[in-house]
Amino acid sequence: MKEAEIKMKKYFIFLSLALLMILSACSTEEKTSDCSNTLVPIEIDSGYNLSEPESNEKVTFSTTITHEGLPVENANQVEFEIWEHGNQEYHHLLKAEKVEPGVYQLDWTFEEEGVYYIYYHVTACDMHRMEKEMVVVGDVDVDEITSKPDTVNLEMGNTDQNNNESDHSNH
């Protein structure tokens, strides 16, 4: 009888450990927002990887989309709009690439020094958010450049204007 009790205890311990491992494996799976609470706005955390980008240097723009503290699995729209201060010829609206749940990125190379802007356009959970950020490329006089009005007419959502999305090989 003693041997049977020992086997039962070992079996019970084995089953307990197996169940614990299965439950812990399930909990390590990253949860994502189901977007069910429309009273809570989406949050976006955006930026780029270089503190002082230079011309002809690749910059990775990124935005992380969350809702109620959880990543949003599939946003409806994530586009990055990039333009140069005062230069109507330099204006691009490009779709960002999903790299993991809630994280979208775009690689871009500025060919010239200057003051640029990026608008992060995000639509997720039936909500739209936009954030604007200035990007200073190279050693330029930011105050002098920005003292002149920015004459770029933003066509937010208009993917046809100066959009090199289909041929972006030079950036």
PDB file of C-alpha atoms in Angstrom:
ATOM      1  CA  MET A   1       0.000   0.000   0.000  1.00  0.00           C
ATOM      2  CA  LYS A   2       2.826   2.372   0.760  1.00  0.00           C
ATOM      3  CA  GLU A   3       4.259   1.914  -2.744  1.00  0.00           C
ATOM      4  CA  ALA A   4       0.882   2.659  -4.305  1.00  0.00           C
ATOM      5  CA  GLU A   5       0.610   5.881  -2.274  1.00  0.00           C
ATOM      6  CA  ILE A   6       4.055   7.004  -3.439  1.00  0.00           C
ATOM      7  CA  LYS A   7       3.132   6.331  -7.096  1.00  0.00           C
ATOM      8  CA  MET A   8      -0.121   8.250  -6.648  1.00  0.00           C
ATOM      9  CA  LYS A   9       1.715  11.231  -5.119  1.00  0.00           C
ATOM     10  CA  LYS A  10       4.273  11.233  -7.951  1.00  0.00           C
ATOM     11  CA  TYR A  11       1.455  11.019 -10.508  1.00  0.00           C
ATOM     12  CA  PHE A  12      -0.397  13.875  -8.789  1.00  0.00           C
ATOM     13  CA  ILE A  13       2.759  16.032  -8.685  1.00  0.00           C
ATOM     14  CA  PHE A  14       3.448  15.275 -12.364  1.00  0.00           C
ATOM     15  CA  LEU A  15      -0.098  16.199 -13.371  1.00  0.00           C
ATOM     16  CA  SER A  16       0.026  19.382 -11.279  1.00  0.00           C
ATOM     17  CA  LEU A  17       3.288  20.473 -12.885  1.00  0.00           C
ATOM     18  CA  ALA A  18       2.013  19.663 -16.381  1.00  0.00           C
ATOM     19  CA  LEU A  19      -1.174  21.648 -15.760  1.00  0.00           C
ATOM     20  CA  LEU A  20       0.848  24.558 -14.356  1.00  0.00           C
ATOM     21  CA  MET A  21       3.102  24.569 -17.434  1.00  0.00           C
ATOM     22  CA  ILE A  22       0.107  24.530 -19.781  1.00  0.00           C
ATOM     23  CA  LEU A  23      -1.586  27.389 -17.934  1.00  0.00           C
ATOM     24  CA  SER A  24       1.577  29.482 -17.791  1.00  0.00           C
ATOM     25  CA  ALA A  25       2.201  28.941 -21.519  1.00  0.00           C
ATOM     26  CA  CYS A  26      -1.267  30.269 -22.262  1.00  0.00           C
ATOM     27  CA  SER A  27      -0.695  33.348 -20.148  1.00  0.00           C
ATOM     28  CA  THR A  28       2.547  34.273 -21.966  1.00  0.00           C
ATOM     29  CA  GLU A  29       0.602  34.721 -25.179  1.00  0.00           C
ATOM     30  CA  GLU A  30       0.349  38.473 -25.734  1.00  0.00           C
ATOM     31  CA  LYS A  31      -3.178  39.734 -25.337  1.00  0.00           C
ATOM     32  CA  THR A  32      -4.541  42.332 -27.722  1.00  0.00           C
ATOM     33  CA  SER A  33      -7.406  44.782 -27.424  1.00  0.00           C
ATOM     34  CA  ASP A  34     -10.791  43.762 -28.745  1.00  0.00           C
ATOM     35  CA  CYS A  35     -11.715  47.474 -29.047  1.00  0.00           C
ATOM     36  CA  SER A  36     -15.073  46.850 -27.378  1.00  0.00           C
ATOM     37  CA  ASN A  37     -14.957  49.880 -25.060  1.00  0.00           C
ATOM     38  CA  THR A  38     -15.466  52.822 -27.421  1.00  0.00           C
ATOM     39  CA  LEU A  39     -15.484  55.293 -24.521  1.00  0.00           C
ATOM     40  CA  VAL A  40     -11.722  54.816 -24.073  1.00  0.00           C
ATOM     41  CA  PRO A  41      -9.615  56.474 -26.813  1.00  0.00           C
ATOM     42  CA  ILE A  42      -6.797  54.720 -28.622  1.00  0.00           C
ATOM     43  CA  GLU A  43      -3.288  55.769 -27.666  1.00  0.00           C
ATOM     44  CA  ILE A  44      -0.377  56.126 -30.055  1.00  0.00           C
ATOM     45  CA  ASP A  45       3.267  56.397 -29.116  1.00  0.00           C
ATOM     46  CA  SER A  46       5.265  57.575 -32.109  1.00  0.00           C
ATOM     47  CA  GLY A  47       8.839  58.511 -32.869  1.00  0.00           C
ATOM     48  CA  TYR A  48      11.923  57.652 -34.859  1.00  0.00           C
ATOM     49  CA  ASN A  49      15.170  55.822 -34.175  1.00  0.00           C
ATOM     50  CA  LEU A  50      17.775  58.586 -34.667  1.00  0.00           C
ATOM     51  CA  SER A  51      18.154  61.618 -32.428  1.00  0.00           C
ATOM     52  CA  GLU A  52      19.990  63.646 -35.109  1.00  0.00           C
ATOM     53  CA  PRO A  53      19.400  62.172 -38.567  1.00  0.00           C
ATOM     54  CA  GLU A  54      21.706  63.160 -41.399  1.00  0.00           C
ATOM     55  CA  SER A  55      20.892  63.366 -45.095  1.00  0.00           C
ATOM     56  CA  ASN A  56      21.098  60.031 -46.937  1.00  0.00           C
ATOM     57  CA  GLU A  57      20.745  58.140 -43.656  1.00  0.00           C
ATOM     58  CA  LYS A  58      17.865  55.677 -43.197  1.00  0.00           C
ATOM     59  CA  VAL A  59      15.387  56.710 -40.514  1.00  0.00           C
ATOM     60  CA  THR A  60      12.844  54.267 -39.103  1.00  0.00           C
ATOM     61  CA  PHE A  61       9.574  55.903 -38.094  1.00  0.00           C
ATOM     62  CA  SER A  62       7.413  53.876 -35.744  1.00  0.00           C
ATOM     63  CA  THR A  63       4.085  54.086 -33.964  1.00  0.00           C
ATOM     64  CA  THR A  64       2.664  51.792 -31.311  1.00  0.00           C
ATOM     65  CA  ILE A  65      -1.131  51.654 -31.078  1.00  0.00           C
ATOM     66  CA  THR A  66      -2.814  50.598 -27.847  1.00  0.00           C
ATOM     67  CA  HIS A  67      -6.338  50.575 -26.473  1.00  0.00           C
ATOM     68  CA  GLU A  68      -6.908  50.140 -22.753  1.00  0.00           C
ATOM     69  CA  GLY A  69      -3.208  49.366 -22.367  1.00  0.00           C
ATOM     70  CA  LEU A  70      -3.233  46.474 -24.859  1.00  0.00           C
ATOM     71  CA  PRO A  71      -1.832  46.455 -28.423  1.00  0.00           C
ATOM     72  CA  VAL A  72      -4.361  46.847 -31.221  1.00  0.00           C
ATOM     73  CA  GLU A  73      -3.946  43.756 -33.408  1.00  0.00           C
ATOM     74  CA  ASN A  74      -5.193  45.146 -36.709  1.00  0.00           C
ATOM     75  CA  ALA A  75      -5.558  48.866 -37.213  1.00  0.00           C
ATOM     76  CA  ASN A  76      -7.811  49.985 -40.069  1.00  0.00           C
ATOM     77  CA  GLN A  77      -5.306  52.567 -41.344  1.00  0.00           C
ATOM     78  CA  VAL A  78      -1.743  53.523 -40.436  1.00  0.00           C
ATOM     79  CA  GLU A  79      -0.160  56.075 -42.737  1.00  0.00           C
ATOM     80  CA  PHE A  80       2.795  58.385 -42.303  1.00  0.00           C
ATOM     81  CA  GLU A  81       2.683  61.742 -44.060  1.00  0.00           C
ATOM     82  CA  ILE A  82       6.092  63.347 -44.621  1.00  0.00           C
ATOM     83  CA  TRP A  83       6.812  66.804 -46.011  1.00  0.00           C
ATOM     84  CA  GLU A  84       9.537  69.429 -46.010  1.00  0.00           C
ATOM     85  CA  HIS A  85       8.852  72.822 -44.434  1.00  0.00           C
ATOM     86  CA  GLY A  86       7.786  75.225 -47.191  1.00  0.00           C
ATOM     87  CA  ASN A  87       8.425  72.799 -50.072  1.00  0.00           C
ATOM     88  CA  GLN A  88       5.204  71.820 -51.828  1.00  0.00           C
ATOM     89  CA  GLU A  89       7.115  69.480 -54.143  1.00  0.00           C
ATOM     90  CA  TYR A  90       8.195  67.262 -51.231  1.00  0.00           C
ATOM     91  CA  HIS A  91       5.034  65.712 -49.821  1.00  0.00           C
ATOM     92  CA  HIS A  92       4.415  61.973 -49.358  1.00  0.00           C
ATOM     93  CA  LEU A  93       1.628  59.940 -47.756  1.00  0.00           C
ATOM     94  CA  LEU A  94       2.712  56.323 -47.247  1.00  0.00           C
ATOM     95  CA  LYS A  95       1.222  53.227 -45.699  1.00  0.00           C
ATOM     96  CA  ALA A  96       3.186  51.915 -42.706  1.00  0.00           C
ATOM     97  CA  GLU A  97       4.062  48.239 -42.358  1.00  0.00           C
ATOM     98  CA  LYS A  98       2.838  46.164 -39.414  1.00  0.00           C
ATOM     99  CA  VAL A  99       5.857  44.559 -37.712  1.00  0.00           C
ATOM    100  CA  GLU A 100       4.079  43.076 -34.686  1.00  0.00           C
ATOM    101  CA  PRO A 101       0.694  43.476 -32.976  1.00  0.00           C
ATOM    102  CA  GLY A 102       0.140  47.207 -32.486  1.00  0.00           C
ATOM    103  CA  VAL A 103       3.501  48.290 -33.950  1.00  0.00           C
ATOM    104  CA  TYR A 104       3.819  49.862 -37.407  1.00  0.00           C
ATOM    105  CA  GLN A 105       6.971  51.168 -39.099  1.00  0.00           C
ATOM    106  CA  LEU A 106       8.251  52.959 -42.171  1.00  0.00           C
ATOM    107  CA  ASP A 107      11.875  53.316 -43.297  1.00  0.00           C
ATOM    108  CA  TRP A 108      12.678  56.619 -44.980  1.00  0.00           C
ATOM    109  CA  THR A 109      15.795  58.393 -46.242  1.00  0.00           C
ATOM    110  CA  PHE A 110      15.898  62.190 -46.469  1.00  0.00           C
ATOM    111  CA  GLU A 111      18.155  63.097 -49.366  1.00  0.00           C
ATOM    112  CA  GLU A 112      18.634  66.742 -48.335  1.00  0.00           C
ATOM    113  CA  GLU A 113      19.244  68.567 -45.079  1.00  0.00           C
ATOM    114  CA  GLY A 114      16.243  70.529 -43.871  1.00  0.00           C
ATOM    115  CA  VAL A 115      13.263  70.731 -41.550  1.00  0.00           C
ATOM    116  CA  TYR A 116      10.666  68.065 -42.198  1.00  0.00           C
ATOM    117  CA  TYR A 117       7.427  67.036 -40.543  1.00  0.00           C
ATOM    118  CA  ILE A 118       5.727  63.718 -40.118  1.00  0.00           C
ATOM    119  CA  TYR A 119       2.059  63.197 -39.374  1.00  0.00           C
ATOM    120  CA  TYR A 120       1.212  59.795 -37.968  1.00  0.00           C
ATOM    121  CA  HIS A 121      -2.330  59.002 -39.204  1.00  0.00           C
ATOM    122  CA  VAL A 122      -3.928  56.118 -37.296  1.00  0.00           C
ATOM    123  CA  THR A 123      -7.444  54.726 -37.513  1.00  0.00           C
ATOM    124  CA  ALA A 124      -8.199  51.851 -35.152  1.00  0.00           C
ATOM    125  CA  CYS A 125     -11.123  50.778 -32.960  1.00  0.00           C
ATOM    126  CA  ASP A 126     -13.367  53.131 -34.990  1.00  0.00           C
ATOM    127  CA  MET A 127     -11.282  56.125 -33.832  1.00  0.00           C
ATOM    128  CA  HIS A 128      -8.813  58.373 -35.662  1.00  0.00           C
ATOM    129  CA  ARG A 129      -5.667  59.911 -34.151  1.00  0.00           C
ATOM    130  CA  MET A 130      -3.039  62.134 -35.708  1.00  0.00           C
ATOM    131  CA  GLU A 131       0.239  63.262 -34.213  1.00  0.00           C
ATOM    132  CA  LYS A 132       2.708  65.654 -35.815  1.00  0.00           C
ATOM    133  CA  GLU A 133       6.443  65.652 -35.208  1.00  0.00           C
ATOM    134  CA  MET A 134       9.278  67.845 -36.506  1.00  0.00           C
ATOM    135  CA  VAL A 135      12.357  66.089 -37.904  1.00  0.00           C
ATOM    136  CA  VAL A 136      15.544  68.139 -38.280  1.00  0.00           C
ATOM    137  CA  VAL A 137      17.904  66.565 -40.804  1.00  0.00           C
ATOM    138  CA  GLY A 138      21.525  67.688 -40.760  1.00  0.00           C
ATOM    139  CA  ASP A 139      23.016  70.907 -39.454  1.00  0.00           C
ATOM    140  CA  VAL A 140      20.442  73.548 -40.431  1.00  0.00           C
ATOM    141  CA  ASP A 141      19.212  76.789 -38.884  1.00  0.00           C
ATOM    142  CA  VAL A 142      15.817  75.625 -37.625  1.00  0.00           C
ATOM    143  CA  ASP A 143      14.758  79.096 -36.424  1.00  0.00           C
ATOM    144  CA  GLU A 144      15.493  80.672 -39.800  1.00  0.00           C
ATOM    145  CA  ILE A 145      13.683  77.949 -41.748  1.00  0.00           C
ATOM    146  CA  THR A 146      10.623  77.878 -39.492  1.00  0.00           C
ATOM    147  CA  SER A 147      10.376  81.683 -39.352  1.00  0.00           C
ATOM    148  CA  LYS A 148       8.891  81.459 -42.842  1.00  0.00           C
ATOM    149  CA  PRO A 149       5.355  80.071 -43.113  1.00  0.00           C
ATOM    150  CA  ASP A 150       4.952  76.429 -44.032  1.00  0.00           C
ATOM    151  CA  THR A 151       3.138  76.706 -47.350  1.00  0.00           C
ATOM    152  CA  VAL A 152       2.574  72.977 -47.815  1.00  0.00           C
ATOM    153  CA  ASN A 153      -1.110  72.253 -48.331  1.00  0.00           C
ATOM    154  CA  LEU A 154      -1.675  68.959 -46.579  1.00  0.00           C
ATOM    155  CA  GLU A 155      -3.965  66.628 -48.425  1.00  0.00           C
ATOM    156  CA  MET A 156      -4.590  64.292 -45.517  1.00  0.00           C
ATOM    157  CA  GLY A 157      -5.971  61.061 -46.810  1.00  0.00           C
ATOM    158  CA  ASN A 158      -5.354  61.993 -50.465  1.00  0.00           C
ATOM    159  CA  THR A 159      -2.917  59.297 -51.569  1.00  0.00           C
ATOM    160  CA  ASP A 160      -2.646  60.657 -55.108  1.00  0.00           C
ATOM    161  CA  GLN A 161      -0.819  63.938 -54.412  1.00  0.00           C
ATOM    162  CA  ASN A 162       2.952  63.564 -54.754  1.00  0.00           C
ATOM    163  CA  ASN A 163       2.744  60.043 -53.443  1.00  0.00           C
ATOM    164  CA  ASN A 164       5.585  57.831 -54.544  1.00  0.00           C
ATOM    165  CA  GLU A 165       4.122  54.851 -52.727  1.00  0.00           C
ATOM    166  CA  SER A 166       4.313  52.576 -55.750  1.00  0.00           C
ATOM    167  CA  ASP A 167       7.907  53.550 -56.598  1.00  0.00           C
ATOM    168  CA  HIS A 168       9.765  54.344 -53.427  1.00  0.00           C
ATOM    169  CA  SER A 169      13.088  52.881 -54.475  1.00  0.00           C
ATOM    170  CA  ASN A 170      15.038  56.107 -54.046  1.00  0.00           C
ATOM    171  CA  HIS A 171      14.019  56.575 -50.401  1.00  0.00           C
TER     172      HIS A 171
END
